Short mmCIF file of C-alpha atoms and ligand atoms in Angstrom, two decimals:
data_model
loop_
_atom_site.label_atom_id
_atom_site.label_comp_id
_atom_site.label_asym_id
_atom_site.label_seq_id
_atom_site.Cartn_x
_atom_site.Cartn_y
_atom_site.Cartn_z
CA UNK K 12 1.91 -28.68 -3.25
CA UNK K 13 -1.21 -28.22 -0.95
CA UNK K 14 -2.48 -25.25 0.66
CA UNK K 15 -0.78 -25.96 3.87
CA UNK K 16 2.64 -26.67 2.65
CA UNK K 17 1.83 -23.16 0.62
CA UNK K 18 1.13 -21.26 3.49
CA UNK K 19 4.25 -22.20 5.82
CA UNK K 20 6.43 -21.58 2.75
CA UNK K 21 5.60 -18.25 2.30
CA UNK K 22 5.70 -17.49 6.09
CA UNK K 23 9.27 -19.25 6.57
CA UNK K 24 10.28 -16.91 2.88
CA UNK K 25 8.53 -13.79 4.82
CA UNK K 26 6.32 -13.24 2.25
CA UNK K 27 3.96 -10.21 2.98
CA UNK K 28 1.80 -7.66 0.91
CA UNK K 29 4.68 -5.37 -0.65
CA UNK K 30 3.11 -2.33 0.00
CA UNK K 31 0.26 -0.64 2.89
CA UNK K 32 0.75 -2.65 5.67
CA UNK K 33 2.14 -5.95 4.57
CA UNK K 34 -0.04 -7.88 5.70
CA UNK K 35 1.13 -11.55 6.03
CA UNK K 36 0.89 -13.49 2.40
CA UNK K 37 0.19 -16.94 3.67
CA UNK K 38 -2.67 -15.94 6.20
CA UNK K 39 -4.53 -14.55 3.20
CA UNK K 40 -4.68 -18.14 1.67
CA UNK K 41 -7.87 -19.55 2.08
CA UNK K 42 -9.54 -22.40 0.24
CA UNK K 43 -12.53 -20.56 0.40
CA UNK K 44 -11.55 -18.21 -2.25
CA UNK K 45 -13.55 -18.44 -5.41
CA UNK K 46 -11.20 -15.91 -6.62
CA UNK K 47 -8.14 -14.20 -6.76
CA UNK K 48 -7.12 -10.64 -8.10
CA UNK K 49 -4.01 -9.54 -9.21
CA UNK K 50 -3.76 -6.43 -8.23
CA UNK K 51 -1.91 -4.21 -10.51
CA UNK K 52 -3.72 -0.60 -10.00
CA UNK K 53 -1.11 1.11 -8.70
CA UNK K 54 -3.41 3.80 -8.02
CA UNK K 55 -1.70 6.00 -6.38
CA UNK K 56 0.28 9.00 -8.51
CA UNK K 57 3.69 9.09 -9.06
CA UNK K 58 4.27 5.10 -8.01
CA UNK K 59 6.12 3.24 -11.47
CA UNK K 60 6.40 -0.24 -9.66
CA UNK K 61 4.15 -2.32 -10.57
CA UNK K 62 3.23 -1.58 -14.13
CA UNK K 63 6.57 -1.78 -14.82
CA UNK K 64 7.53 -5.10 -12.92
CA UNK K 65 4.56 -6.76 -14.99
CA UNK K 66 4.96 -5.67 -18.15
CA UNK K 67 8.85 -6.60 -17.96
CA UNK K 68 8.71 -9.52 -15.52
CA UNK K 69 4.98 -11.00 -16.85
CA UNK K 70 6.12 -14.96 -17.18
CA UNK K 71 7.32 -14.92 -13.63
CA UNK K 72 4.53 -13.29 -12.02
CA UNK K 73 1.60 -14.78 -13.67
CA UNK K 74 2.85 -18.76 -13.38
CA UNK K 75 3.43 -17.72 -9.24
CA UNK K 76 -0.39 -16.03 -9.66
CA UNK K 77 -1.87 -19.11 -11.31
CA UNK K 78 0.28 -21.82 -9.03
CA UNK K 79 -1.58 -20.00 -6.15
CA UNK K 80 -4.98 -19.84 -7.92
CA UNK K 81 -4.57 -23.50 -8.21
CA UNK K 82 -3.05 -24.40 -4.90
CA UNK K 83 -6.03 -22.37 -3.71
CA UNK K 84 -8.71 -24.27 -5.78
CA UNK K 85 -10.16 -21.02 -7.48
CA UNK K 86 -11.90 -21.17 -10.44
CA UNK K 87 -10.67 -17.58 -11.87
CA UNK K 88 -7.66 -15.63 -11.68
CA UNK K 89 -8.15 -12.07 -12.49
CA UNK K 90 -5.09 -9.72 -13.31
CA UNK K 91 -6.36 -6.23 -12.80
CA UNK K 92 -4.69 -3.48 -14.87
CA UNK K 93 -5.14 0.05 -15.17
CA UNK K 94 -6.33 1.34 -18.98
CA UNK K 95 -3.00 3.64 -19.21
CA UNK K 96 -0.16 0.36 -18.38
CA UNK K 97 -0.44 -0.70 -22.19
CA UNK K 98 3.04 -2.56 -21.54
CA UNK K 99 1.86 -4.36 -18.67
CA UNK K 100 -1.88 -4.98 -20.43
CA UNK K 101 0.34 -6.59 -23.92
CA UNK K 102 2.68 -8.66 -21.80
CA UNK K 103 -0.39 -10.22 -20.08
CA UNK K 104 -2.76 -10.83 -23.04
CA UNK K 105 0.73 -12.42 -24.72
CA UNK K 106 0.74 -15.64 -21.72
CA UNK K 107 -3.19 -15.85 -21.36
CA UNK K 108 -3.15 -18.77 -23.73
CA UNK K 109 -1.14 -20.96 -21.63
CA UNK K 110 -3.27 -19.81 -18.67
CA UNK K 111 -7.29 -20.80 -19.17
CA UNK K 112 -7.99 -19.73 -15.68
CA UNK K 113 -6.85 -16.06 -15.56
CA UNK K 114 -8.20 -13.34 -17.71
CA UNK K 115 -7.57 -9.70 -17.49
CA UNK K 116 -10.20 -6.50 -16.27
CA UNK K 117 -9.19 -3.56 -17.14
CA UNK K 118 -9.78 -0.41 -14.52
CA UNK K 119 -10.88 2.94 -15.12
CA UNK K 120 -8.24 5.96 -14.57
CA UNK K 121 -9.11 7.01 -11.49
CA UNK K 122 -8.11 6.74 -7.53
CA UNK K 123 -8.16 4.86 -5.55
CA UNK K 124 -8.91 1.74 -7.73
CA UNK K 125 -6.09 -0.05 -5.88
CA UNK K 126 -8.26 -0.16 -2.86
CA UNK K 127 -9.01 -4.03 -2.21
CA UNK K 128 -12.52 -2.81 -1.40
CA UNK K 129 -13.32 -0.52 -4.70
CA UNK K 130 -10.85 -3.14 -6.98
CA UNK K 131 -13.38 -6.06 -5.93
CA UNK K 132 -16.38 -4.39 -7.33
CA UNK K 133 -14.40 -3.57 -10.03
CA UNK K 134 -13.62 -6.81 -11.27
CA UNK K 135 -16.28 -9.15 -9.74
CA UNK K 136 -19.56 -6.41 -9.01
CA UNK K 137 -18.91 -8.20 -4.86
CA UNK K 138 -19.05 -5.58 -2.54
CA UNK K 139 -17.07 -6.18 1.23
CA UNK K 140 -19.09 -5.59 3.74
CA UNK K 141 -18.11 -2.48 5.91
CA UNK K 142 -15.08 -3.81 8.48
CA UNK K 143 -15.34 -7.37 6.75
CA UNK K 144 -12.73 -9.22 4.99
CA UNK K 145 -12.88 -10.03 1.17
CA UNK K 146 -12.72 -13.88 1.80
CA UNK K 147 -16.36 -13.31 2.85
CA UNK K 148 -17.05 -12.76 -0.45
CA UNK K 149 -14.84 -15.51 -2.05
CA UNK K 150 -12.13 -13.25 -2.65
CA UNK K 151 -8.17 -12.94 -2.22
CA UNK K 152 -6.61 -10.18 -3.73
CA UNK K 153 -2.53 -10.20 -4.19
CA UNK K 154 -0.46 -7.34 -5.60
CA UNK K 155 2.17 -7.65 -8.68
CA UNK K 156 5.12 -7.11 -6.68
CA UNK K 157 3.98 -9.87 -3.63
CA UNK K 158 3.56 -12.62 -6.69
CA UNK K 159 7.19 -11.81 -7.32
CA UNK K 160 8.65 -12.32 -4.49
CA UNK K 161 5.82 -15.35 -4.40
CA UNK K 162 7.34 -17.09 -7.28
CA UNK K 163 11.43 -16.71 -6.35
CA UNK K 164 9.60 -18.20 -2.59
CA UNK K 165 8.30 -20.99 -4.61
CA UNK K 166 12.37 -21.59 -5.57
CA UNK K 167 13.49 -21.89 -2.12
CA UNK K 168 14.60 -17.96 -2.23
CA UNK K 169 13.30 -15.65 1.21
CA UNK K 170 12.74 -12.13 0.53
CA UNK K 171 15.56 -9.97 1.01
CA UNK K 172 15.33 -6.74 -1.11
CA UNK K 173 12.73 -4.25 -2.52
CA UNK K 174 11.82 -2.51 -5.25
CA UNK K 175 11.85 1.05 -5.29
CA UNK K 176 10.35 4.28 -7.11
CA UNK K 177 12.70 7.19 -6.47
CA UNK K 178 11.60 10.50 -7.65
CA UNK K 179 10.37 13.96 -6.75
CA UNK K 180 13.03 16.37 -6.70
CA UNK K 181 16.04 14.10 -7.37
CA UNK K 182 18.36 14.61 -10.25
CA UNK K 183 17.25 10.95 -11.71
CA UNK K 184 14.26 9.27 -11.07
CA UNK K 185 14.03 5.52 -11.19
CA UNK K 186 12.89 2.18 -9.72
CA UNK K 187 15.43 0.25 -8.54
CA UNK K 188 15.97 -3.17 -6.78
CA UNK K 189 17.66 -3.02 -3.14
CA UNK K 190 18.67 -4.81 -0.10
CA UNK K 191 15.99 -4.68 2.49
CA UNK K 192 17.24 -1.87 5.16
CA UNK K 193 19.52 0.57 3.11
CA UNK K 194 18.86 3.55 4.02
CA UNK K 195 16.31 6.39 2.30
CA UNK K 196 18.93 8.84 1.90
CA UNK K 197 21.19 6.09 -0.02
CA UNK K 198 18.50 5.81 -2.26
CA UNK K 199 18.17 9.31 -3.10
CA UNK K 200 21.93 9.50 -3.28
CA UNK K 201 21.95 6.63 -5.67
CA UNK K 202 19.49 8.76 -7.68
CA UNK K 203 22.09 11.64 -8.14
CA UNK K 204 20.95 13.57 -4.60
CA UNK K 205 18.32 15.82 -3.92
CA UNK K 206 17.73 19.06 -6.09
CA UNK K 207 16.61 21.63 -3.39
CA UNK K 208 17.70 22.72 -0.42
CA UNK K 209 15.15 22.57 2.00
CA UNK K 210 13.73 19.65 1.72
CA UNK K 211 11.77 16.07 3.08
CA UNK K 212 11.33 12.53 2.43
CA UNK K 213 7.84 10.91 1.78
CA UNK K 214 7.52 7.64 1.72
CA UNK K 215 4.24 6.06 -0.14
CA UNK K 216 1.96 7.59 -2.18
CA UNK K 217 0.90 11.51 -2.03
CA UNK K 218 -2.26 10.43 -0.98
CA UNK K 219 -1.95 8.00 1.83
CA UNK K 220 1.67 8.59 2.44
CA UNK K 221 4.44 9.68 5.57
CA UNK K 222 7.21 12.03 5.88
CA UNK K 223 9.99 9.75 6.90
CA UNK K 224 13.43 10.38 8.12
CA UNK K 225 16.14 10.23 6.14
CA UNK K 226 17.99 8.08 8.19
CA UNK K 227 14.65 5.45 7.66
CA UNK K 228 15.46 1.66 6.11
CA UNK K 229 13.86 0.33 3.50
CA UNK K 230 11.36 -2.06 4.63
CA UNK K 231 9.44 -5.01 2.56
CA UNK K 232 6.67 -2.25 2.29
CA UNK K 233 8.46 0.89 0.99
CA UNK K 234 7.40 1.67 -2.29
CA UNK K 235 9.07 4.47 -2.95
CA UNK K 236 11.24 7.93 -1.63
CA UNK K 237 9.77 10.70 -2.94
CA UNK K 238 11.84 14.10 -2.22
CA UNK K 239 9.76 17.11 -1.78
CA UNK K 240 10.00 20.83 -0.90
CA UNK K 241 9.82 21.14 2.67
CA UNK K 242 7.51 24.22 2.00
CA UNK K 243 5.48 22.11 -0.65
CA UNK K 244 1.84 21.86 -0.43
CA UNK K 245 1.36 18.19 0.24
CA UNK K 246 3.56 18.69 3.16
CA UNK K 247 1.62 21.38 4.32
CA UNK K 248 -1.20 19.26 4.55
CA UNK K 249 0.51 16.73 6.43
CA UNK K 250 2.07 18.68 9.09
CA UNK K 251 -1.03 20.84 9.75
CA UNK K 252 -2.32 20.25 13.34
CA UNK K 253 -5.16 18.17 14.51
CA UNK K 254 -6.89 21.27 16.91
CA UNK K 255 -6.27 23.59 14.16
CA UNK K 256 -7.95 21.81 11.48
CA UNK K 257 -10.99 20.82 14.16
CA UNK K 258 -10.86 24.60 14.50
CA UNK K 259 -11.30 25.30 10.90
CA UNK K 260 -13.89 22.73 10.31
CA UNK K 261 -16.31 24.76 13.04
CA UNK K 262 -14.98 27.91 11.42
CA UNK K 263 -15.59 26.70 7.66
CA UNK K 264 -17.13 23.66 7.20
CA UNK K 265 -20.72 25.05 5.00
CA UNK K 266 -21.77 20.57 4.78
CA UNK K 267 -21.81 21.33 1.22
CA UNK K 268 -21.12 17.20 1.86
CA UNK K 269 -19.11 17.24 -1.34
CA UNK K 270 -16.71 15.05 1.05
CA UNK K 271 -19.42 12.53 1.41
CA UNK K 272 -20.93 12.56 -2.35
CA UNK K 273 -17.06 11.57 -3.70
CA UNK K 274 -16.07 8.90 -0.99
CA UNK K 275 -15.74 6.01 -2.90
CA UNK K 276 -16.27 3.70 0.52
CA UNK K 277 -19.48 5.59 0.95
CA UNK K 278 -20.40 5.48 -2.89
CA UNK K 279 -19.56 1.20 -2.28
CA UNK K 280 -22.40 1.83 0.08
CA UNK K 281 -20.68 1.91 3.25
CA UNK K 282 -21.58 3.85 6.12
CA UNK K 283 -18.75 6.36 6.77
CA UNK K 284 -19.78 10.02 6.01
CA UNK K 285 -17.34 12.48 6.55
CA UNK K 286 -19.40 15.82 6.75
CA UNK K 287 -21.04 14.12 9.55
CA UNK K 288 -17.61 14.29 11.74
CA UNK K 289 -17.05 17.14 10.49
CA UNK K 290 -19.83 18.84 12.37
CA UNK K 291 -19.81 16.48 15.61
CA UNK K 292 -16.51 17.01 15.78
CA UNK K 293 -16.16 20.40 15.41
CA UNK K 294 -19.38 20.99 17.22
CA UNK K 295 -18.77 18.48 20.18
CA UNK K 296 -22.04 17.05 19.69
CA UNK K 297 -22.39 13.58 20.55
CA UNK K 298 -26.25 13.45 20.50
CA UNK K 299 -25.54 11.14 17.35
CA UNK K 300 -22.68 8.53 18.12
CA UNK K 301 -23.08 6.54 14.71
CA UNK K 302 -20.90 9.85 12.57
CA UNK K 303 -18.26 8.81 15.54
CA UNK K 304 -18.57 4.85 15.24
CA UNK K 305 -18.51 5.06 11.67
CA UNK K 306 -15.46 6.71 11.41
CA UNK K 307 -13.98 2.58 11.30
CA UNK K 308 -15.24 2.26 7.76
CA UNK K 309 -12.95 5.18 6.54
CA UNK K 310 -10.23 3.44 4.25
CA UNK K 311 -7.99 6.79 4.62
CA UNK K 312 -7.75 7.16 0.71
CA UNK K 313 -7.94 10.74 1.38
CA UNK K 314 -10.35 12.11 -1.59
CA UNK K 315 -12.20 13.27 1.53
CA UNK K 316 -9.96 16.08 2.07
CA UNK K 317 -6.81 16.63 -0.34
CA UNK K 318 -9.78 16.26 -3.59
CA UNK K 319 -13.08 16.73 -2.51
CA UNK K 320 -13.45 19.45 0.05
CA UNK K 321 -13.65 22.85 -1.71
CA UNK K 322 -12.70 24.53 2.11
CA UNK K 323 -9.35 22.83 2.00
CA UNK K 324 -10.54 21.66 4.98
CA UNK K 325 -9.16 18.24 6.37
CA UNK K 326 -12.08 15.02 7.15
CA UNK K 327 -9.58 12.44 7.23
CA UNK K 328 -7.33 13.96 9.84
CA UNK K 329 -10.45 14.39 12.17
CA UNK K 330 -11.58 11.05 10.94
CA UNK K 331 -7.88 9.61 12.22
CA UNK K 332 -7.82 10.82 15.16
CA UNK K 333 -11.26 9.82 16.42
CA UNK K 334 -10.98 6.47 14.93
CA UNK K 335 -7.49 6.62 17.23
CA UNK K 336 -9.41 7.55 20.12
CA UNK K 337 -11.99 4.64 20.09
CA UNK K 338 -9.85 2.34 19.91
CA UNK K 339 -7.58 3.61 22.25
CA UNK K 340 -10.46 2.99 24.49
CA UNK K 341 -11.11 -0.25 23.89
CA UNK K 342 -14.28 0.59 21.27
CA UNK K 343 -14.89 -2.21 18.33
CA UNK K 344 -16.72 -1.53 15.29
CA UNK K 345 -20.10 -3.09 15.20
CA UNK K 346 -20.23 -5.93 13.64
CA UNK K 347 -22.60 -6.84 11.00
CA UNK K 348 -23.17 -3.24 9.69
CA UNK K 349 -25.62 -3.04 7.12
CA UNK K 350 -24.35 -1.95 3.85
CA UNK K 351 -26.40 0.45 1.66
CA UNK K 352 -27.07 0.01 -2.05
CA UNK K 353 -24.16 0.88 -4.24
CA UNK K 354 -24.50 4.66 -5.38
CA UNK K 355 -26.30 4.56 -8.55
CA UNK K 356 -24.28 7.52 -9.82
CA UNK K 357 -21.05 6.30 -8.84
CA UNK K 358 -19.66 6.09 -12.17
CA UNK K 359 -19.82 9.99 -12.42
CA UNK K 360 -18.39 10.24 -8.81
CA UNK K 361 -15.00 8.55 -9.60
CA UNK K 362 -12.11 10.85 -9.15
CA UNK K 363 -9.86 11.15 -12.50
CA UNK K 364 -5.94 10.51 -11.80
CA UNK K 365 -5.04 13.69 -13.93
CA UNK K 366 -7.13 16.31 -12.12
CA UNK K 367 -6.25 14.78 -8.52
CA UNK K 368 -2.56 14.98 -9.87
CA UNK K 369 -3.03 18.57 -10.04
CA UNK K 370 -4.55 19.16 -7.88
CA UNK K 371 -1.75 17.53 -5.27
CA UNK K 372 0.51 19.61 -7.02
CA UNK K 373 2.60 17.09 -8.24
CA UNK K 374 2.62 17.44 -11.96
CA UNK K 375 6.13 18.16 -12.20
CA UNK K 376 6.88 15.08 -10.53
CA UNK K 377 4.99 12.55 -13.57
CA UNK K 378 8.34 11.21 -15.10
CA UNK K 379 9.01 8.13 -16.23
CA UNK K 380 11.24 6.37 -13.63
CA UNK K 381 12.78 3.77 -15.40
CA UNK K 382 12.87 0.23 -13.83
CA UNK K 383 16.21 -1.36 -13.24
CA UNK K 384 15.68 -4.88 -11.29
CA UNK K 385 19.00 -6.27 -11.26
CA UNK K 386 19.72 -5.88 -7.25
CA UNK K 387 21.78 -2.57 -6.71
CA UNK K 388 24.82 -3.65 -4.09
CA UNK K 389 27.72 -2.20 -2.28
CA UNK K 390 25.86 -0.82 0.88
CA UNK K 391 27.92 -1.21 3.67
CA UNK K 392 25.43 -1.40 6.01
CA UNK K 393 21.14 -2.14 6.48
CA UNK K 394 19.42 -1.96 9.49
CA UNK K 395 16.73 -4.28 9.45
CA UNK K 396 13.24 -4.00 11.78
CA UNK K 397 12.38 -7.08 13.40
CA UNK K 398 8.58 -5.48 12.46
CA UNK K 399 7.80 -4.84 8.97
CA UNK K 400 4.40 -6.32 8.38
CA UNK K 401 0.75 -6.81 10.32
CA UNK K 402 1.09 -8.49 13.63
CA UNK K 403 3.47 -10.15 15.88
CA UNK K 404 6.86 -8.69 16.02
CA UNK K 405 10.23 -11.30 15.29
CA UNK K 406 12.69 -12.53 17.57
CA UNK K 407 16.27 -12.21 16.88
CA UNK K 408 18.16 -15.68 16.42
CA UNK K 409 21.50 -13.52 15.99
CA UNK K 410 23.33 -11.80 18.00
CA UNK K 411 26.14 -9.02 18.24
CA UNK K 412 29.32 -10.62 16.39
CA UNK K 413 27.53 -13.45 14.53
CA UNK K 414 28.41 -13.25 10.61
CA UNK K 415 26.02 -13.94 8.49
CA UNK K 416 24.83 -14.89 4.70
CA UNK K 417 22.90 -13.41 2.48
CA UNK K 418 19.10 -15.12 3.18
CA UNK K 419 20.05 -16.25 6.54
CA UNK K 420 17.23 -16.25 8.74
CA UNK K 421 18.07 -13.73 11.48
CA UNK K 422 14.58 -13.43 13.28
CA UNK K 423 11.94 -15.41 13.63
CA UNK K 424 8.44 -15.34 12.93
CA UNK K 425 6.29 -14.32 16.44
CA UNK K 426 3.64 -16.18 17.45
CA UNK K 427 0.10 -15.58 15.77
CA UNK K 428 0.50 -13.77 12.60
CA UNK K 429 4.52 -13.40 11.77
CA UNK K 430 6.60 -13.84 9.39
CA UNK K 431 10.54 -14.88 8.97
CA UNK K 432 13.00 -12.56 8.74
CA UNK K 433 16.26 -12.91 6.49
CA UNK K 434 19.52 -11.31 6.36
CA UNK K 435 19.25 -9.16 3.07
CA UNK K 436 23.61 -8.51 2.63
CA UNK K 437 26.35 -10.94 4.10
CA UNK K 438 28.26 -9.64 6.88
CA UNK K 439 28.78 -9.10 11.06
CA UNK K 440 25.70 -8.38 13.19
CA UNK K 441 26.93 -4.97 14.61
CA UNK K 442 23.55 -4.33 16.75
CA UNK K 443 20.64 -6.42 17.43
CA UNK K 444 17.70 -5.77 20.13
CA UNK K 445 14.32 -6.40 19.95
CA UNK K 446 13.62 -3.52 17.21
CA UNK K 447 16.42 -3.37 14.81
CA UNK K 448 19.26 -5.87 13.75
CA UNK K 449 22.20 -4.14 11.79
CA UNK K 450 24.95 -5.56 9.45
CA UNK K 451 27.89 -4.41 8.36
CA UNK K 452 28.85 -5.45 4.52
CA UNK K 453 31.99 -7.91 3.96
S1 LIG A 19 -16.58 19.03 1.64
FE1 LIG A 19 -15.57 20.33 3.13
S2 LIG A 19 -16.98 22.00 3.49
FE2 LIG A 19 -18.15 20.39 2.45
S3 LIG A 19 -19.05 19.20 4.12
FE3 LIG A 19 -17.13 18.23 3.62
S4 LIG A 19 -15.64 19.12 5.01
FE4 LIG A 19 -17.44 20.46 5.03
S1 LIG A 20 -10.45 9.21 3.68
FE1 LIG A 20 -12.33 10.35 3.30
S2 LIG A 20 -12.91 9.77 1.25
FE2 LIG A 20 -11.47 8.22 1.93
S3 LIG A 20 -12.70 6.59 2.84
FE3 LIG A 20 -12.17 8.00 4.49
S4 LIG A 20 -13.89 9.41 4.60
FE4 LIG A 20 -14.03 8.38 2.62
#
C-alpha cells in the first residue's frame, strides 16, 4: 500500500486523533516524516485508556504503528511510554524483536508529557517551532488509541465506537468500549450511577477539560466522563468568570512569574509568558503588544494557573480569551517566531503527576478503572454530530426514515480537511440536519 492509498483509507474509515481535537489521521501522513511517535503519555490524571489498551491490545497496535512507519518511509518508530505503565512498557519490549524499526523512550512522571510539543523533545531532543507543525521537524506523532482504530481501518472496518474512562464519583469506575453517540449519562449509568447529589459531568482531563451536559454523545474524541461535585474545586475554577479573574489579577497578581518559570512551552523556549498578560491585561496597557501576540503560543496545559500560580489566580483564562479576541479580529500569529534556547534548568521545572494530583484535588478519584473492550450494546438510541474532528463539517447521505447498518456511511467527508462518518448501531434515522443524525436501535 502507498501513502496515497493510506491516506484516503483512513479518511473514508474516519480515522482522526482519538482525543484533543481529532485532528484528521490521514492529513498527518507525510512522507517527509523521519519519524513517528507513538504516543502513549496519557498525561493527563485520572485518564486509564491508553496504558491499558497497549499493554492488553500491544500486537494490534504496534503492527498498525509500524505498517504506517513503513508506508510513511520513516526510519524509526518510537513508542513513548510513561515510567509508571509497566504493563504497557512489558507488552512492548515482548514484540520489539519482530519490529527492528521501533524502539521504546520512556517519559518522566510528570504533565503534560503528552503534549506533541514537550513529547518531541522528549524522545528526539527536536524542538517545534512556536505555531509550527512537527512535520517541520521530521516528525508525526499518533496516539495508542488512533493506531487502533488504524489497524481494524487497515481491515476494511470504519470507526464506530470509543473507548471510555468512567470515574469520579460513580459507584464503578471503568473503561469501557461504546457506540459512538450514546449518551454521557448512559455511561455513568452503566457505571452503577452517580454517588452525590449535586453534581456535573467533565469530559477530558482535569487539566484541559469541559463540563458537559449530561445529555452530551460520545464523540470519536471523548476520553472519558468524569462525575464531580458540583461544589468541587476544579469546577470552581472552571466556572469562575473572565472580568472577575482580570479583576483579581490587578488586585493580586505580585509577577512573582512563577507562572512563567514552570510553563513547559516557555521552558521549550517558546515565547508565551504568562505574567506578562497578566499585567497588560489587568493593567490595560498595550504599550507592549508582543505579551498580547504571544498569547498564540500558549498550548492551554494549564500549569499556568491550576499548578503554578501561588495567588490562585487564573493566566490561562486571560490567556483564552485574548487569544479569542485576536482572532476574532482577524489577527495571525507571526510567522517565523524565533525560538529561544531550551531552559537549561528545565529538568528541575517539570511538574510531578502526584503533587499536581493533589493539588487538583482529585486524589480520591486515582482508582484503577478496569478496561473492558468488548463493545458494550443495547443502547437504543446515539445521536451522532456530523462534526467531531478539525475542519470541515459532514454532509448527511441519510435521511429521516432510512434504516441503516452498523458501519454504514451516513455523512460524508466535507471538502478540505473531513472525514467519513459511519453509522455506529443498526437501526431508523429518526432525525438528521446538518448538526446531528439520530438512530433508533432495532
Ligand atoms: S504566578 Fe500568579 S502571582 Fe505570580 S506572576 Fe503569575 S499570575 Fe502573577
Ligand atoms: S496554559 Fe499556561 S503554562 Fe500552559 S502553555 Fe499556556 S501559558 Fe504556558
Amino acid at each position: 500500500m502507498d501513502l496515497k492509498a493510506l491516506s484516503a483509507l483512513y479518511r473514508e474509515m474516519g480515522i482522526v486523533g482519538a482525543g484533543g481535537a481529532g485532528f484528521p489521521t490521514y492529513a498527518k501522513l507525510n512522507n517527509k516524516a523521519e519519524t513517528i511517535l507513538l504516543n502513549c503519555a496519557e498525561c493527563e490524571p485520572l485518564l486509564r485508556l491508553h496504558r491499558q489498551l497497549l499493554k492488553f491490545h500491544a500486537p494490534v497496535i504496534i503492527e498498525a504503528f509500524d505498517k504506517t512507519r513503513e508506508v510513511l518511509g520513516a526510519s524509526e518508530g518510537i513508542v513513548c511510554i510513561k515510567a509508571s505503565y509497566k504493563g504497557a512498557i512489558e507488552a512492548v519490549t515482548a514484540l520489539l524483536s519482530k519490529y527492528p524499526k521501533l524502539k521504546i523512550k520512556i517519559l518522566p512522571i510528570v504533565y503534560p508529557t503528552g503534549d506533541e510539543v514537550v513529547m518531541i523533545y522528549e524522545a528526539t531532543g527536536k524542538v517545534v517551532r512556536p505555531g509550527g507543525l512537527p512535520i517541520e521537524q521530521g516528525v508525526a506523532v499518533f496516539n495508542v488509541e488512533t493506531m487502533y482504530n488504524a489497524y481494524y481501518a487497515l481491515r476494511g472496518e470504519p470507526l464506530t465506537t470509543k473507548l471510555v474512562t468512567i470515574a469520579g464519583e460513580v459507584k464503578t469506575p471503568m473503561t469501557v468500549r461504546v457506540p459512538i453517540g450514546v449518551s454521557l449519562k448512559e455511561l455513568v449509568d452503566f457505571a452503577g450511577g452517580e454517588t452525590v447529589e449535586d453534581y456535573i459531568y467533565w469530559t477530558g482531563g482535569p487539566m484541559m477539560g469541559n463540563i458537559e451536559p449530561t445529555f452530551a454523545p460520545v464523540t470519536k474524541t471523548t476520553n472519558s466522563v468524569f462525575v464531580l461535585p458540583a461544589d468541587h474545586y476544579l469546577v470552581r475554577r472552571f466556572k469562575s468568570d473572565y472580568t472577575v479573574e482580570t479583576a483579581r489579577a490587578a488586585a493580586s497578581c505580585c509577577q512573582c512569574k512563577m507562572c512563567t518559570d514552570l510553563c513547559p512551552r516557555n521552558n521549550l523556549g517558546h515565547p508565551i509568558e504568562p505574567h506578562k498578560i497578566m499585567l497588560a491585561a489587568a493593567c490595560n496597557n498595550f504599550k507592549d503588544t508582543s505579551a498580547f501576540i504571544n498569547t498564540f503560543y500558549c498550548s492551554s496545559c494549564g500549569v499556568c494557573e491550576l499548578y503554578a500560580c501561588p495567588q490562585g489566580l487564573s493566566p490561562r483564562k486571560l490567556i483564552q480569551e485574548v487569544k479569542n479576541a485576536l482572532k476574532s479580529n482577524g489577527v495571525t500569529p507571526p510567522k517565523d517566531v524565533e525560538t529561544k534556547k531550551v531552559s537549561a534548568i528545565r529538568e528541575y521545572r517539570k511538574v510531578p503527576l502526584d503533587r499536581l494530583v493533589s493539588r487538583l484535588a482529585v486524589k480520591k478519584y486515582q482508582t484503577d478503572a478496569p478496561l473492558n473492550n468488548q463493545l458494550i450494546d443495547g443502547f437504543k438510541t446515539v445521536n451522532i454530530p456530523t462534526r467531531m474532528h478539525i475542519g470541515a463539517p459532514c454532509t448527511p447521505v441519510v435521511k429521516f426514515g432510512d434504516r441503516v447498518e452498523k458501519g454504514q456511511l451516513i455523512a460524508k467527508a466535507g471538502e478540505g480537511l473531513s472525514v467519513n462518518i459511519h453509522a455506529s448501531i443498526a437501526g431508523l434515522v429518526i432525525g438528521v440536519d446538518d448538526k446531528l443524525i439520530t438512530i433508533k436501535a432495532d
